[in-house]
PDB file of C-alpha atoms in Angstrom:
ATOM      1  CA  MET A 603     -39.212 -90.315 -16.858  1.00 60.00           C
ATOM      2  CA  LYS A 604     -35.989 -90.982 -18.797  1.00 59.00           C
ATOM      3  CA  VAL A 605     -35.920 -87.367 -19.986  1.00 51.00           C
ATOM      4  CA  TYR A 606     -36.321 -86.149 -16.402  1.00 57.00           C
ATOM      5  CA  ARG A 607     -33.392 -88.323 -15.225  1.00 59.00           C
ATOM      6  CA  LEU A 608     -31.221 -87.205 -18.129  1.00 52.00           C
ATOM      7  CA  PHE A 609     -32.091 -83.563 -17.421  1.00 55.00           C
ATOM      8  CA  ALA A 610     -31.331 -83.994 -13.689  1.00 55.00           C
ATOM      9  CA  ALA A 611     -27.983 -85.643 -14.507  1.00 55.00           C
ATOM     10  CA  ALA A 612     -27.045 -82.817 -16.895  1.00 55.00           C
ATOM     11  CA  VAL A 613     -27.958 -80.110 -14.359  1.00 54.00           C
ATOM     12  CA  GLY A 614     -26.037 -81.952 -11.635  1.00 54.00           C
ATOM     13  CA  ALA A 615     -22.953 -82.228 -13.842  1.00 54.00           C
ATOM     14  CA  ILE A 616     -23.078 -78.513 -14.620  1.00 55.00           C
ATOM     15  CA  LEU A 617     -23.528 -77.530 -10.986  1.00 53.00           C
ATOM     16  CA  LEU A 618     -20.748 -79.806  -9.768  1.00 55.00           C
ATOM     17  CA  THR A 619     -18.284 -78.592 -12.378  1.00 55.00           C
ATOM     18  CA  GLY A 620     -16.580 -75.411 -11.238  1.00 50.00           C
ATOM     19  CA  CYS A 621     -13.568 -73.271 -11.743  1.00 47.00           C
ATOM     20  CA  LYS A 622     -11.056 -72.621  -9.038  1.00 48.00           C
ATOM     21  CA  SER A 623     -10.228 -68.961  -8.570  1.00 46.00           C
ATOM     22  CA  SER A 624      -6.483 -69.721  -8.490  1.00 46.00           C
ATOM     23  CA  ASP A 625      -6.645 -70.701 -12.158  1.00 59.00           C
ATOM     24  CA  ARG A 626      -7.749 -67.253 -13.271  1.00 70.00           C
ATOM     25  CA  VAL A 627      -5.183 -65.107 -15.039  1.00 66.00           C
ATOM     26  CA  HIS A 628      -5.777 -62.015 -12.887  1.00 69.00           C
ATOM     27  CA  ASP A 629      -5.116 -63.999  -9.679  1.00 81.00           C
ATOM     28  CA  LYS A 630      -1.446 -64.425 -10.594  1.00 92.00           C
ATOM     29  CA  ASN A 631       1.614 -62.212 -10.828  1.00 92.00           C
ATOM     30  CA  TYR A 632       3.565 -63.208 -13.916  1.00 95.00           C
ATOM     31  CA  VAL A 633       7.270 -62.822 -13.147  1.00 95.00           C
ATOM     32  CA  ARG A 634       9.134 -61.165 -15.994  1.00 94.00           C
ATOM     33  CA  ALA A 635      12.525 -60.982 -14.285  1.00 93.00           C
ATOM     34  CA  LEU A 636      14.136 -62.126 -11.084  1.00 93.00           C
ATOM     35  CA  ALA A 637      17.290 -60.814  -9.421  1.00 92.00           C
ATOM     36  CA  LEU A 638      18.748 -63.263  -6.929  1.00 93.00           C
ATOM     37  CA  SER A 639      21.494 -63.200  -4.324  1.00 92.00           C
ATOM     38  CA  GLY A 640      22.545 -64.932  -1.121  1.00 91.00           C
ATOM     39  CA  HIS A 641      23.994 -68.202   0.084  1.00 90.00           C
ATOM     40  CA  GLU A 642      22.537 -68.914   3.532  1.00 87.00           C
ATOM     41  CA  GLY A 643      19.621 -66.522   3.247  1.00 89.00           C
ATOM     42  CA  LYS A 644      18.188 -65.510  -0.112  1.00 92.00           C
ATOM     43  CA  ILE A 645      17.347 -62.050  -1.387  1.00 92.00           C
ATOM     44  CA  ALA A 646      15.255 -61.598  -4.508  1.00 92.00           C
ATOM     45  CA  VAL A 647      13.711 -58.785  -6.481  1.00 92.00           C
ATOM     46  CA  PHE A 648      10.792 -59.730  -8.728  1.00 93.00           C
ATOM     47  CA  ASP A 649       9.635 -57.669 -11.687  1.00 93.00           C
ATOM     48  CA  PHE A 650       6.310 -58.431 -13.344  1.00 93.00           C
ATOM     49  CA  TYR A 651       4.771 -58.211 -16.816  1.00 92.00           C
ATOM     50  CA  ASP A 652       1.851 -56.215 -15.410  1.00 87.00           C
ATOM     51  CA  GLU A 653       2.946 -52.596 -15.756  1.00 81.00           C
ATOM     52  CA  GLU A 654       0.820 -51.593 -12.765  1.00 84.00           C
ATOM     53  CA  SER A 655       2.749 -53.938 -10.449  1.00 85.00           C
ATOM     54  CA  LYS A 656       5.903 -52.419  -9.014  1.00 89.00           C
ATOM     55  CA  PRO A 657       9.034 -54.564  -8.558  1.00 91.00           C
ATOM     56  CA  TYR A 658       8.942 -56.425  -5.263  1.00 92.00           C
ATOM     57  CA  ALA A 659      11.896 -57.300  -2.980  1.00 91.00           C
ATOM     58  CA  SER A 660      11.787 -60.322  -0.701  1.00 90.00           C
ATOM     59  CA  ALA A 661      14.178 -62.033   1.706  1.00 91.00           C
ATOM     60  CA  GLY A 662      13.987 -65.513   3.178  1.00 91.00           C
ATOM     61  CA  GLU A 663      15.932 -68.529   4.349  1.00 93.00           C
ATOM     62  CA  ASP A 664      15.432 -70.345   1.049  1.00 92.00           C
ATOM     63  CA  PHE A 665      13.566 -70.158  -2.258  1.00 90.00           C
ATOM     64  CA  ASP A 666      10.314 -71.475  -0.823  1.00 90.00           C
ATOM     65  CA  ALA A 667      10.351 -68.867   1.950  1.00 92.00           C
ATOM     66  CA  LEU A 668      10.959 -66.121  -0.642  1.00 91.00           C
ATOM     67  CA  ARG A 669       8.022 -67.242  -2.707  1.00 93.00           C
ATOM     68  CA  GLU A 670       5.664 -67.708   0.247  1.00 94.00           C
ATOM     69  CA  LYS A 671       6.461 -64.258   1.614  1.00 94.00           C
ATOM     70  CA  ALA A 672       5.995 -62.615  -1.776  1.00 93.00           C
ATOM     71  CA  GLU A 673       2.703 -64.383  -2.431  1.00 94.00           C
ATOM     72  CA  LEU A 674       1.351 -63.485   1.008  1.00 94.00           C
ATOM     73  CA  GLU A 675       2.323 -59.826   0.767  1.00 94.00           C
ATOM     74  CA  LEU A 676       1.271 -59.394  -2.863  1.00 93.00           C
ATOM     75  CA  GLY A 677      -1.929 -61.406  -2.466  1.00 93.00           C
ATOM     76  CA  LYS A 678      -1.340 -63.333  -5.684  1.00 93.00           C
ATOM     77  CA  THR A 679       0.375 -66.529  -6.762  1.00 94.00           C
ATOM     78  CA  LEU A 680       3.709 -66.042  -8.536  1.00 95.00           C
ATOM     79  CA  PHE A 681       3.909 -67.633 -11.980  1.00 95.00           C
ATOM     80  CA  THR A 682       7.464 -68.115 -13.244  1.00 95.00           C
ATOM     81  CA  GLY A 683       6.830 -70.140 -16.403  1.00 95.00           C
ATOM     82  CA  HIS A 684       7.285 -67.098 -18.663  1.00 95.00           C
ATOM     83  CA  THR A 685      10.227 -65.520 -16.822  1.00 96.00           C
ATOM     84  CA  GLU A 686      12.573 -64.093 -19.428  1.00 96.00           C
ATOM     85  CA  LEU A 687      15.495 -62.842 -17.344  1.00 95.00           C
ATOM     86  CA  ILE A 688      17.427 -63.951 -14.262  1.00 96.00           C
ATOM     87  CA  VAL A 689      19.981 -61.545 -12.812  1.00 94.00           C
ATOM     88  CA  LEU A 690      22.427 -63.341 -10.528  1.00 95.00           C
ATOM     89  CA  GLY A 691      24.316 -61.653  -7.735  1.00 93.00           C
ATOM     90  CA  ASP A 692      26.541 -63.387  -5.198  1.00 92.00           C
ATOM     91  CA  CYS A 693      24.973 -66.844  -4.793  1.00 93.00           C
ATOM     92  CA  ASP A 694      25.483 -70.532  -5.501  1.00 95.00           C
ATOM     93  CA  PHE A 695      25.011 -70.221  -9.238  1.00 96.00           C
ATOM     94  CA  THR A 696      24.526 -73.895 -10.078  1.00 97.00           C
ATOM     95  CA  ALA A 697      22.140 -74.746  -7.242  1.00 95.00           C
ATOM     96  CA  SER A 698      20.129 -71.550  -7.802  1.00 95.00           C
ATOM     97  CA  LEU A 699      19.704 -72.087 -11.530  1.00 97.00           C
ATOM     98  CA  GLU A 700      18.882 -75.782 -11.099  1.00 97.00           C
ATOM     99  CA  PHE A 701      16.208 -74.900  -8.543  1.00 95.00           C
ATOM    100  CA  LEU A 702      14.705 -72.173 -10.714  1.00 96.00           C
ATOM    101  CA  LEU A 703      14.595 -74.435 -13.768  1.00 96.00           C
ATOM    102  CA  ASN A 704      13.386 -77.618 -12.066  1.00 96.00           C
ATOM    103  CA  GLU A 705      11.220 -76.377  -9.183  1.00 95.00           C
ATOM    104  CA  TRP A 706       9.962 -72.957 -10.237  1.00 95.00           C
ATOM    105  CA  LYS A 707       9.771 -74.108 -13.862  1.00 96.00           C
ATOM    106  CA  VAL A 708      11.258 -70.993 -15.437  1.00 96.00           C
ATOM    107  CA  SER A 709      11.376 -71.149 -19.209  1.00 95.00           C
ATOM    108  CA  PRO A 710      14.403 -72.978 -20.683  1.00 95.00           C
ATOM    109  CA  SER A 711      14.916 -69.914 -22.892  1.00 96.00           C
ATOM    110  CA  CYS A 712      15.176 -67.607 -19.855  1.00 97.00           C
ATOM    111  CA  LEU A 713      18.272 -65.399 -20.131  1.00 97.00           C
ATOM    112  CA  VAL A 714      20.889 -65.344 -17.356  1.00 97.00           C
ATOM    113  CA  VAL A 715      23.130 -62.369 -16.600  1.00 95.00           C
ATOM    114  CA  TYR A 716      25.405 -61.453 -13.706  1.00 95.00           C
ATOM    115  CA  SER A 717      25.278 -58.147 -11.875  1.00 92.00           C
ATOM    116  CA  ASP A 718      26.663 -56.772  -8.671  1.00 85.00           C
ATOM    117  CA  GLU A 719      23.793 -56.363  -6.182  1.00 72.00           C
ATOM    118  CA  LYS A 720      24.444 -52.626  -6.099  1.00 71.00           C
ATOM    119  CA  GLU A 721      23.608 -52.583  -9.796  1.00 68.00           C
ATOM    120  CA  TRP A 722      20.159 -54.193  -9.617  1.00 73.00           C
ATOM    121  CA  TYR A 723      18.900 -50.819 -10.788  1.00 65.00           C
ATOM    122  CA  ASN A 724      17.266 -52.235 -13.929  1.00 69.00           C
ATOM    123  CA  ILE A 725      15.170 -54.719 -11.929  1.00 75.00           C
ATOM    124  CA  GLU A 726      14.286 -52.371  -9.077  1.00 75.00           C
ATOM    125  CA  GLU A 727      13.253 -49.673 -11.539  1.00 79.00           C
ATOM    126  CA  GLY A 728      11.201 -52.078 -13.644  1.00 74.00           C
ATOM    127  CA  LYS A 729      13.454 -51.721 -16.693  1.00 81.00           C
ATOM    128  CA  THR A 730      13.843 -55.421 -17.344  1.00 85.00           C
ATOM    129  CA  ASP A 731      12.317 -55.238 -20.811  1.00 86.00           C
ATOM    130  CA  VAL A 732      15.156 -52.954 -21.918  1.00 87.00           C
ATOM    131  CA  LEU A 733      17.784 -55.125 -20.223  1.00 89.00           C
ATOM    132  CA  ALA A 734      16.413 -58.344 -21.757  1.00 91.00           C
ATOM    133  CA  ASP A 735      16.341 -56.714 -25.200  1.00 92.00           C
ATOM    134  CA  SER A 736      19.935 -55.500 -24.706  1.00 91.00           C
ATOM    135  CA  VAL A 737      21.038 -59.035 -23.851  1.00 93.00           C
ATOM    136  CA  ARG A 738      19.292 -60.498 -26.902  1.00 94.00           C
ATOM    137  CA  ASN A 739      20.878 -57.877 -29.162  1.00 93.00           C
ATOM    138  CA  ALA A 740      24.338 -58.409 -27.657  1.00 92.00           C
ATOM    139  CA  VAL A 741      24.016 -62.161 -28.292  1.00 93.00           C
ATOM    140  CA  LYS A 742      22.832 -61.545 -31.887  1.00 94.00           C
ATOM    141  CA  GLN A 743      25.762 -59.217 -32.515  1.00 93.00           C
ATOM    142  CA  GLY A 744      28.220 -61.714 -31.044  1.00 92.00           C
ATOM    143  CA  LYS A 745      29.197 -59.377 -28.197  1.00 91.00           C
ATOM    144  CA  SER A 746      27.809 -61.724 -25.535  1.00 93.00           C
ATOM    145  CA  PRO A 747      27.708 -65.508 -25.342  1.00 94.00           C
ATOM    146  CA  GLU A 748      24.514 -67.563 -25.535  1.00 96.00           C
ATOM    147  CA  CYS A 749      23.103 -67.216 -22.050  1.00 96.00           C
ATOM    148  CA  ASP A 750      19.821 -69.074 -21.808  1.00 97.00           C
ATOM    149  CA  ILE A 751      19.476 -70.980 -18.545  1.00 97.00           C
ATOM    150  CA  VAL A 752      20.034 -74.382 -20.175  1.00 97.00           C
ATOM    151  CA  THR A 753      23.277 -73.286 -21.876  1.00 97.00           C
ATOM    152  CA  VAL A 754      24.568 -71.660 -18.683  1.00 97.00           C
ATOM    153  CA  LEU A 755      23.705 -74.698 -16.561  1.00 97.00           C
ATOM    154  CA  SER A 756      25.379 -76.973 -19.125  1.00 97.00           C
ATOM    155  CA  GLY A 757      28.584 -74.985 -18.712  1.00 97.00           C
ATOM    156  CA  LEU A 758      28.377 -74.999 -14.925  1.00 97.00           C
ATOM    157  CA  LEU A 759      27.724 -78.749 -14.830  1.00 97.00           C
ATOM    158  CA  SER A 760      30.434 -79.567 -17.386  1.00 96.00           C
ATOM    159  CA  GLU A 761      33.935 -80.792 -16.510  1.00 96.00           C
ATOM    160  CA  GLU A 762      35.200 -77.214 -16.734  1.00 95.00           C
ATOM    161  CA  GLY A 763      32.552 -76.065 -14.242  1.00 96.00           C
ATOM    162  CA  PHE A 764      32.071 -72.513 -15.497  1.00 97.00           C
ATOM    163  CA  ALA A 765      29.964 -70.427 -17.868  1.00 97.00           C
ATOM    164  CA  GLU A 766      30.377 -67.019 -19.428  1.00 97.00           C
ATOM    165  CA  VAL A 767      27.376 -64.707 -19.087  1.00 97.00           C
ATOM    166  CA  PRO A 768      26.727 -61.035 -19.857  1.00 95.00           C
ATOM    167  CA  PHE A 769      27.547 -58.536 -17.102  1.00 93.00           C
ATOM    168  CA  ALA A 770      24.790 -55.998 -16.456  1.00 88.00           C
ATOM    169  CA  ASP A 771      25.130 -52.620 -14.790  1.00 83.00           C
ATOM    170  CA  SER A 772      22.850 -49.586 -14.512  1.00 78.00           C
ATOM    171  CA  ASP A 773      23.584 -48.693 -18.149  1.00 78.00           C
ATOM    172  CA  GLY A 774      22.743 -52.156 -19.497  1.00 80.00           C
ATOM    173  CA  ILE A 775      25.188 -54.794 -20.734  1.00 86.00           C
ATOM    174  CA  ASP A 776      28.848 -54.081 -20.032  1.00 85.00           C
ATOM    175  CA  GLY A 777      30.947 -57.043 -21.154  1.00 90.00           C
ATOM    176  CA  THR A 778      30.908 -60.585 -19.848  1.00 94.00           C
ATOM    177  CA  TYR A 779      31.485 -62.342 -16.544  1.00 94.00           C
ATOM    178  CA  ILE A 780      32.671 -65.872 -15.719  1.00 96.00           C
ATOM    179  CA  ILE A 781      30.545 -67.713 -13.164  1.00 96.00           C
ATOM    180  CA  ALA A 782      31.777 -70.987 -11.676  1.00 95.00           C
ATOM    181  CA  SER A 783      30.052 -73.861  -9.913  1.00 86.00           C
TER     182      SER A 783
END
């Protein structure tokens, strides 16, 4: 009788233990890079690690609206924990980076560059791997300042209230740009 109860308990535990489908790797879009612009309304272009996924543009009133729209249209949850590059256009730099770091949980090592919205070519064409590598090489060679999100935010939140970041155009990195809080 004890064996029967133990067996029934074990079977019950196995049957009641399940996996949620949202935890599966293939149910998520892993964001490699994000281009962001806008003050009142936000505009974003997402590029993904999955080479089969094309870059996706989204617009919304705020960050949450951007994400919700993208997830609904793409049919997958966006995962930003491994994002390696943020391309900023005309936006509130400090508030945007704080939100991305604290709410969307982008990696603290995520690189930040500035680019005119007309020059989002690298993101829209899915060439973020080349752009991220260019930024890393420019930093190594001393041609660009350290530009991880934590360093940039530290500059923006400092007494001086500014940070120097690489400037990106359709050819890659083209000098530096001062962003201010």
